[in-house]
mmCIF file of C-alpha atoms and ligand atoms in Angstrom:
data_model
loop_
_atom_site.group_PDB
_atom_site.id
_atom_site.type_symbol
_atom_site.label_atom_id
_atom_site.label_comp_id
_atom_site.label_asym_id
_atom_site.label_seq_id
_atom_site.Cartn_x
_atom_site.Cartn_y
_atom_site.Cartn_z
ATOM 1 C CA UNK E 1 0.000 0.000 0.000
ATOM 2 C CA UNK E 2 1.558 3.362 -1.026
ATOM 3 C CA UNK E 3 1.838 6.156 2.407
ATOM 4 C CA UNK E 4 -0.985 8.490 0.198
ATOM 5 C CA UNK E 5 -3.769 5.417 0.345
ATOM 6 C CA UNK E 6 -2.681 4.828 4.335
ATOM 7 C CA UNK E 7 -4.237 6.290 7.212
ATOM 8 C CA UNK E 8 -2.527 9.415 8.239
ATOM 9 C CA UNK E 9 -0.430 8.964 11.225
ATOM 10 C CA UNK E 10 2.001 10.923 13.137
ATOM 11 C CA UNK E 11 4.251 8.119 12.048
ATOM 12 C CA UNK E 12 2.989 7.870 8.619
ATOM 13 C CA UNK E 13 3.477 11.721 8.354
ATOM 14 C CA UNK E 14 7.253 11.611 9.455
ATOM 15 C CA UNK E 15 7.980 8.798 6.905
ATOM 16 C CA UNK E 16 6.938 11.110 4.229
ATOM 17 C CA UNK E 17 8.393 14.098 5.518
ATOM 18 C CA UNK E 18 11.737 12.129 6.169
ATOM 19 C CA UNK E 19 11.508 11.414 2.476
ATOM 20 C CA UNK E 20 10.277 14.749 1.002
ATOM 21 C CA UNK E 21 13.650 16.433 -0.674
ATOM 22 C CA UNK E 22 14.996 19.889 0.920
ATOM 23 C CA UNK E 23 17.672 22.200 -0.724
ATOM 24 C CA UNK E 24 17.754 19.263 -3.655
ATOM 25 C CA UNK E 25 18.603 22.055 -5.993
ATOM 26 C CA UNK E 26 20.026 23.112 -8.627
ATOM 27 C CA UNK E 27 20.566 25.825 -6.337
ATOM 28 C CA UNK E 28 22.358 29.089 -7.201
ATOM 29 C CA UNK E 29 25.572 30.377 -6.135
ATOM 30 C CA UNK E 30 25.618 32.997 -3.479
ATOM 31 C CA UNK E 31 29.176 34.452 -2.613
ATOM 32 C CA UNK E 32 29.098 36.636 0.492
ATOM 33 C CA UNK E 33 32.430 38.363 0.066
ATOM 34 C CA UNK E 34 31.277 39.810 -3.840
ATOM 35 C CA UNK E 35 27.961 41.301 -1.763
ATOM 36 C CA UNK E 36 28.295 45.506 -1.218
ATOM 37 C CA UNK E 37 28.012 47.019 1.802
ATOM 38 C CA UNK E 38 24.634 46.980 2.309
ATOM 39 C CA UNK E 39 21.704 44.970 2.353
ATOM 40 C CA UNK E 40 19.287 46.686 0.099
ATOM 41 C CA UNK E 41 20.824 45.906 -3.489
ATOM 42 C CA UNK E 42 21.378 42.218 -2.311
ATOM 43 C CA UNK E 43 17.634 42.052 -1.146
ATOM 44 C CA UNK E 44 16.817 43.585 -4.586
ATOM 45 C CA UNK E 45 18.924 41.101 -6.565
ATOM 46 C CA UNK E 46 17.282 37.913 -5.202
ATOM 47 C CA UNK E 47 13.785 39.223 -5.567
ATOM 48 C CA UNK E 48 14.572 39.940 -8.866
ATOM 49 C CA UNK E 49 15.691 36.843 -9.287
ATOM 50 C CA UNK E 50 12.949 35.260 -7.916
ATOM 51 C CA UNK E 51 10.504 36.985 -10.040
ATOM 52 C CA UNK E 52 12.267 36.402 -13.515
ATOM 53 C CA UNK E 53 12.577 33.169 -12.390
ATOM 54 C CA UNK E 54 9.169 31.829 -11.791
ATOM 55 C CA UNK E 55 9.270 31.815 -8.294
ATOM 56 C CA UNK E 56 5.833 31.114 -6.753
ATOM 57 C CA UNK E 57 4.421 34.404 -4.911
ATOM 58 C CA UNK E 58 8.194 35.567 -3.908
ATOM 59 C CA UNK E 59 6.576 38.590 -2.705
ATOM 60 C CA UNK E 60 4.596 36.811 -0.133
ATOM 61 C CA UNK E 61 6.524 36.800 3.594
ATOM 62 C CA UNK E 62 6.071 36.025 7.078
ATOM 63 C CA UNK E 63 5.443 38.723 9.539
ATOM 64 C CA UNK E 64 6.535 38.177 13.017
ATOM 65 C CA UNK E 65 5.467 40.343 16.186
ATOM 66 C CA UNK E 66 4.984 40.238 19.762
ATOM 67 C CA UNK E 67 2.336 41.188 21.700
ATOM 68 C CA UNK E 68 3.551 43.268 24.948
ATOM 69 C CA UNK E 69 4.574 40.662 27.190
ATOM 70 C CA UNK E 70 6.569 39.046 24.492
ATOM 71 C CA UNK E 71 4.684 36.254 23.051
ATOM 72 C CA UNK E 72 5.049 36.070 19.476
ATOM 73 C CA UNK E 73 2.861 35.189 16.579
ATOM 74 C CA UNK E 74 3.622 35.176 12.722
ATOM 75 C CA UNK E 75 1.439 35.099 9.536
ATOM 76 C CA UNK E 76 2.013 35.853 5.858
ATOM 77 C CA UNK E 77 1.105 38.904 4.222
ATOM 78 C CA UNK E 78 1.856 41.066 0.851
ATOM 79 C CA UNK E 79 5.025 42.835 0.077
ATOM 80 C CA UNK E 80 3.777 45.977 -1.223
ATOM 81 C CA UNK E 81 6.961 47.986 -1.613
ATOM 82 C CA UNK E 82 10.713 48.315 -0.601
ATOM 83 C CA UNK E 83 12.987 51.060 -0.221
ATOM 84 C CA UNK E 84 16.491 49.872 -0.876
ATOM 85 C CA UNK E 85 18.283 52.551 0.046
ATOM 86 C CA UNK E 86 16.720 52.595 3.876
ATOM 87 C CA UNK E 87 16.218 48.951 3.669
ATOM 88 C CA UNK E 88 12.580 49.349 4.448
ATOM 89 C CA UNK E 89 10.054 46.688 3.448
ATOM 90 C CA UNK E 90 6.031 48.164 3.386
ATOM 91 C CA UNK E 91 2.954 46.295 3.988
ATOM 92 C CA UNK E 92 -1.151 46.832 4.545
ATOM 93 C CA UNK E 93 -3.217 45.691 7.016
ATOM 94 C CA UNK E 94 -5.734 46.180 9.633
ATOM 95 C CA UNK E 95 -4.558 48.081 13.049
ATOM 96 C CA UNK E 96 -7.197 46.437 15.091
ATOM 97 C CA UNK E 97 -5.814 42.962 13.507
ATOM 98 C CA UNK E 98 -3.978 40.876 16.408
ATOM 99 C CA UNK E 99 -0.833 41.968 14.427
ATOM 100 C CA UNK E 100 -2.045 45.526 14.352
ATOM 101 C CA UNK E 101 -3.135 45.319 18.321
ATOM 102 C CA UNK E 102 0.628 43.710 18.738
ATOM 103 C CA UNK E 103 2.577 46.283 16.852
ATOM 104 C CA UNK E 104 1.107 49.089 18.217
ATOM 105 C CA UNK E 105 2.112 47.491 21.666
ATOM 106 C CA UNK E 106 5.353 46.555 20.941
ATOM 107 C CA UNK E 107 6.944 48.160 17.499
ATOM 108 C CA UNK E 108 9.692 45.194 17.478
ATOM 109 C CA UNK E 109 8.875 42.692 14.402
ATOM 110 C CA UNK E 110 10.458 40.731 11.637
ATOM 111 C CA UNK E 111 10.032 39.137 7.982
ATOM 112 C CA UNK E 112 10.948 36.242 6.493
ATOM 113 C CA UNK E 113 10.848 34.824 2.999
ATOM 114 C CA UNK E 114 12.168 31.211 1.800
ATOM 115 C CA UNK E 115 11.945 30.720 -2.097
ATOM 116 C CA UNK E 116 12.568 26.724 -1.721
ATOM 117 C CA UNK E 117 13.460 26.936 -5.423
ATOM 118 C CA UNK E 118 16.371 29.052 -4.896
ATOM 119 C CA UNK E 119 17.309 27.761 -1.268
ATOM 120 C CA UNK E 120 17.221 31.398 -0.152
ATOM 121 C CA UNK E 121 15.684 32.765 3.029
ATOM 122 C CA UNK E 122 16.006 36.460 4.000
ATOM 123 C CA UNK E 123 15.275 37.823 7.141
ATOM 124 C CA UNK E 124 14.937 41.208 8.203
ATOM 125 C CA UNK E 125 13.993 42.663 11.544
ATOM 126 C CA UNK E 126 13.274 45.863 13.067
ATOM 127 C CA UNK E 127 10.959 48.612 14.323
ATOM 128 C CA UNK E 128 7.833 49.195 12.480
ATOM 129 C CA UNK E 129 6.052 52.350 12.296
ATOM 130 C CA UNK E 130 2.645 53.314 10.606
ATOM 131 C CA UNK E 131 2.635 55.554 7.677
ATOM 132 C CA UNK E 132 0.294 58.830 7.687
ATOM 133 C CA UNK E 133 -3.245 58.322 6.708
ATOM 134 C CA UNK E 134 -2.815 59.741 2.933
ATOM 135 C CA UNK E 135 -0.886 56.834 2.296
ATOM 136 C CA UNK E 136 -2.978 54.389 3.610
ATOM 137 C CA UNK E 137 -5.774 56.094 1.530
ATOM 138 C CA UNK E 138 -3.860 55.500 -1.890
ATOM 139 C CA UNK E 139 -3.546 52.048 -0.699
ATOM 140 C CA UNK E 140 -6.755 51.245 -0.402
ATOM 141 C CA UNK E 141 -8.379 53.339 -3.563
ATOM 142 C CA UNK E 142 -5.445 51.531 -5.627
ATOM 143 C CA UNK E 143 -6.913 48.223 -4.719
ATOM 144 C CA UNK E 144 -9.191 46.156 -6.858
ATOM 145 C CA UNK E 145 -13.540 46.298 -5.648
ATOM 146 C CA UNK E 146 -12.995 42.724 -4.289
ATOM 147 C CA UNK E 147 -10.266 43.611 -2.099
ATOM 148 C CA UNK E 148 -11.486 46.615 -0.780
ATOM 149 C CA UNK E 149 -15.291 44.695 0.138
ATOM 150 C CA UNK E 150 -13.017 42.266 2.029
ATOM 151 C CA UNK E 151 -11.949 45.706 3.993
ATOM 152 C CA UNK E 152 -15.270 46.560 5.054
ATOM 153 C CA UNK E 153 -16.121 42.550 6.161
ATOM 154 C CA UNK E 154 -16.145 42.627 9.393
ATOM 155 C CA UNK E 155 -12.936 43.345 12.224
ATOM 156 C CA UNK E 156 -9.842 41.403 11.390
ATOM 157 C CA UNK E 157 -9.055 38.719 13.878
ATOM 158 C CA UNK E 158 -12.089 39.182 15.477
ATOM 159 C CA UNK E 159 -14.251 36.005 16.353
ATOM 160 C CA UNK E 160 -16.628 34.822 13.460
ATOM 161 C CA UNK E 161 -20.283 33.666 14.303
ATOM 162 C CA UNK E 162 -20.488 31.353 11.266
ATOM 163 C CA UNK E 163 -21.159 31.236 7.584
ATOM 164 C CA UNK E 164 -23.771 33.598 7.589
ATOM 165 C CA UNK E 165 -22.543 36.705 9.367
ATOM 166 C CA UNK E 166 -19.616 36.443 6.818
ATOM 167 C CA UNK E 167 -22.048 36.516 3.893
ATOM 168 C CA UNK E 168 -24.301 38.974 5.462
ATOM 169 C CA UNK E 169 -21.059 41.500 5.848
ATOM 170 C CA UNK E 170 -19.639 40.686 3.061
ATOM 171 C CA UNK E 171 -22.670 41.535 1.038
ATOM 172 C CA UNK E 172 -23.180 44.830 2.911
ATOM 173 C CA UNK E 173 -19.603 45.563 2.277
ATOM 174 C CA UNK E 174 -20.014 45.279 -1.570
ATOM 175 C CA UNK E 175 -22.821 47.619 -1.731
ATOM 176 C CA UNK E 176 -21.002 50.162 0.360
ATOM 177 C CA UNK E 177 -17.944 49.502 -1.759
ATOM 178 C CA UNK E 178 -19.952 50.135 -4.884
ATOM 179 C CA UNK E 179 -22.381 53.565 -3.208
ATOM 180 C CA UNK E 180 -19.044 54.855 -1.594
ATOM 181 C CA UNK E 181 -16.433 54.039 -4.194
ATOM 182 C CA UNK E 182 -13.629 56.945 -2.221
ATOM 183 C CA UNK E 183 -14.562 55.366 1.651
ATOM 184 C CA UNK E 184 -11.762 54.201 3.807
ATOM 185 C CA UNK E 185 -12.014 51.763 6.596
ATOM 186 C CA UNK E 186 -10.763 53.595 9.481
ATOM 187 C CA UNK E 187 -8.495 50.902 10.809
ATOM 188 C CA UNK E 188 -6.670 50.448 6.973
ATOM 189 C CA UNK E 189 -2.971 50.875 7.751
ATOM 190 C CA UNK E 190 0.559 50.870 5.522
ATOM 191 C CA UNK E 191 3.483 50.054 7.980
ATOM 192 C CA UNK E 192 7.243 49.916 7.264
ATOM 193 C CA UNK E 193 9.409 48.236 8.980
ATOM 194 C CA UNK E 194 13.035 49.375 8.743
ATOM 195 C CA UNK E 195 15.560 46.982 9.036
ATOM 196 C CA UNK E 196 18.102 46.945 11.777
ATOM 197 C CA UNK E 197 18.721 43.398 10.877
ATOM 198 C CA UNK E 198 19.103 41.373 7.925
ATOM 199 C CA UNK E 199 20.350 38.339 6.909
ATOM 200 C CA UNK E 200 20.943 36.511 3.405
ATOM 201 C CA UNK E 201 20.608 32.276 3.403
ATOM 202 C CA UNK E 202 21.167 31.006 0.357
ATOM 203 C CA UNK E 203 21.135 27.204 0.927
ATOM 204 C CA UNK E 204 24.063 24.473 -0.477
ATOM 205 C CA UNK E 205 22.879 20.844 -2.118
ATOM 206 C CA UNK E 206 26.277 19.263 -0.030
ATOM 207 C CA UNK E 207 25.167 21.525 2.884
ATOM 208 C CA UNK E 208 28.093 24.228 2.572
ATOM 209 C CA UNK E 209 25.024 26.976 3.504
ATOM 210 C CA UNK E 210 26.077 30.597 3.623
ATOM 211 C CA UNK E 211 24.780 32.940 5.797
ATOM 212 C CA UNK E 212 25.799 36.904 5.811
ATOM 213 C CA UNK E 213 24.611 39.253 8.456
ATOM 214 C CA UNK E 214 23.994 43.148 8.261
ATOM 215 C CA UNK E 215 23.526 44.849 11.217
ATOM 216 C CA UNK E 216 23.159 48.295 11.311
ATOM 217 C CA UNK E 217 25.664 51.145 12.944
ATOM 218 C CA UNK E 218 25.053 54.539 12.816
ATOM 219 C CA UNK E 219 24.510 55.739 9.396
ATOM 220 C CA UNK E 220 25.935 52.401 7.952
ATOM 221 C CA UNK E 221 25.773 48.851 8.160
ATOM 222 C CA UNK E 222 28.286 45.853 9.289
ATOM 223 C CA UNK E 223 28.258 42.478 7.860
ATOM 224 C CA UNK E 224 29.779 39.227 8.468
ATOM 225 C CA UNK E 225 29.030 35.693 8.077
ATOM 226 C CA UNK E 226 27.319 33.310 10.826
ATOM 227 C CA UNK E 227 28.112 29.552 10.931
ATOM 228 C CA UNK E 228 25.086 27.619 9.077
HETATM 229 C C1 FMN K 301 -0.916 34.734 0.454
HETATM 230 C C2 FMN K 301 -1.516 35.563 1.562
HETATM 231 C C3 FMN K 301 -1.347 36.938 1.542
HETATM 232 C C4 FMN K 301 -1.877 37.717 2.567
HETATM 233 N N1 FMN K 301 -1.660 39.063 2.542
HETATM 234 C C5 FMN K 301 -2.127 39.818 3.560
HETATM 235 C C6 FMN K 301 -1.832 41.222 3.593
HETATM 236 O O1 FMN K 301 -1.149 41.785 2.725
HETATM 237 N N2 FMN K 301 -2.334 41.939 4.643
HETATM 238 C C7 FMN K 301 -3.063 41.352 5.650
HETATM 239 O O2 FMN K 301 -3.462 42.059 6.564
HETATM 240 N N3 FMN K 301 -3.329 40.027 5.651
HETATM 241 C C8 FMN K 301 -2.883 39.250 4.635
HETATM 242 N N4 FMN K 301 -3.135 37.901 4.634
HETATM 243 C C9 FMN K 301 -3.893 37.320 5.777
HETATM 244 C C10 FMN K 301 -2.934 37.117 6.967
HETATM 245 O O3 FMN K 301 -2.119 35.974 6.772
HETATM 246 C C11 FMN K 301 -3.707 36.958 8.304
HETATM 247 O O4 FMN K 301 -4.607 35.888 8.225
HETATM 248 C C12 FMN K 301 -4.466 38.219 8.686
HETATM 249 O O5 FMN K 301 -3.717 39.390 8.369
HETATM 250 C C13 FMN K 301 -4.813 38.223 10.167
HETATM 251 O O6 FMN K 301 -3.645 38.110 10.928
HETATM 252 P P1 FMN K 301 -3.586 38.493 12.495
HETATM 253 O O7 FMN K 301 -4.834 37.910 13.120
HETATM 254 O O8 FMN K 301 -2.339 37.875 13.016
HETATM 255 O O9 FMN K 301 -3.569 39.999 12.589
HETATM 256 C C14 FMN K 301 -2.619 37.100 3.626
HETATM 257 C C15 FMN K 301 -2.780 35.716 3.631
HETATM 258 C C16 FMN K 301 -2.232 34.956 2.618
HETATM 259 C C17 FMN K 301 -2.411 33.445 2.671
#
């Protein structure tokens, strides 16, 4: 009997994971010592890469936070912009979201991407601050009639009755959408985070991984490697 017609067990499940390939490559070469002196351009190149490339939603990361006392929580979200000069990575959401309840608690958060294709994970971390309301205005008037009825549905992160109360808001929400085609919802946010932090994986098929740290001093940045 082939493990996908079994039952699923914990044990069953580790087989397969135990036999699912990581890193099996081709991967690309990464060599720390030809990257500049700051992170930016070497952020830029491997998105870049990733999106001539093929690469499955490389502009999709994980956000981590923290609520107040320190216990974290991550989820995935939409790049929406980078500046490479600052090394400052911009995203929308909700600020009564459990993310938007955390950061306004605790500013302290990071990002992750892994592009399994390439091997690469980046991480950045750093304070995150909300952009002025203009911006988060031009955000949500850029965005398709879909997305911005999903705006207006309901609170994010907020418990859900059922089925119904989703349908019920979510119709209300297209009407507005459609009678109110400039509205806002109040809580619709852009935050940037600014790295302080960043860090370039790019993963090895015989396991020679490189990893090269930024971390940044005064007007500049540092950079070294860490062991893998
Ligand atoms: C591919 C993908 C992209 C997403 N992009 C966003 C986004 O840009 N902004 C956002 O607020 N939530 C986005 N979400 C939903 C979040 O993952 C999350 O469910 C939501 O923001 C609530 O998170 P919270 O309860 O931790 O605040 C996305 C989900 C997926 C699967």
């Amino acid at each position: 009997m082939d493990d996908r017609d079994a039952p699923v067990t914990a044990e069953s499940l580790l087989r397969r994971m135990r036999a699912a390939p990581v890193l099996a490559g081709p991967l690309p070469h990464f060599d720390p010592r030809a990257a500049g002196p700051e992170p930016g351009p070497v952020f830029a190149d491997w998105l870049a890469y990733a999106l001539d490339d093929g690469v499955p939603e490389p502009h999709v990361m994980t956000l981590g936070t923290a609520d107040a006392a320190g216990r974290p929580s991550a989820r995935v979200l939409m790049l929406r912009g980078v500046d490479l000069e600052r090394c400052a990575f911009v995203f929308a959401s909700e600020a009564g979201s459990r993310k938007g309840r955390e950061l306004a608690a605790n500013p302290h958060a990071a990002l992750t991407w892994y592009w399994p294709r390439h091997g690469r994970q980046i991480r950045m971390a750093g304070p995150v601050r909300a952009l002025d309301a203009d911006t988060a205005r031009r955000d949500f008037l850029g965005r398709r009639d879909r997305s911005k009825a999903a705006g207006f549905t309901g609170l994010m992160s907020a418990p859900l009755a059922g089925p119904e109360a989703y349908e019920e808001e979510r119709r209300r929400a297209v009407e507005r959408v459609a009678a109110e085609p400039e509205a806002v919802p109040d809580g619709h946010t852009v935050y940037e985070l600014t790295a302080v932090e960043a860090e370039f994986f790019q993963g090895d098929t015989g396991g020679s991984h490189r990893r090269l740290r930024y971390v940044r001093e005064g007007d500049g940045w540092s950079r070294g490697l860490l062991w893998p």
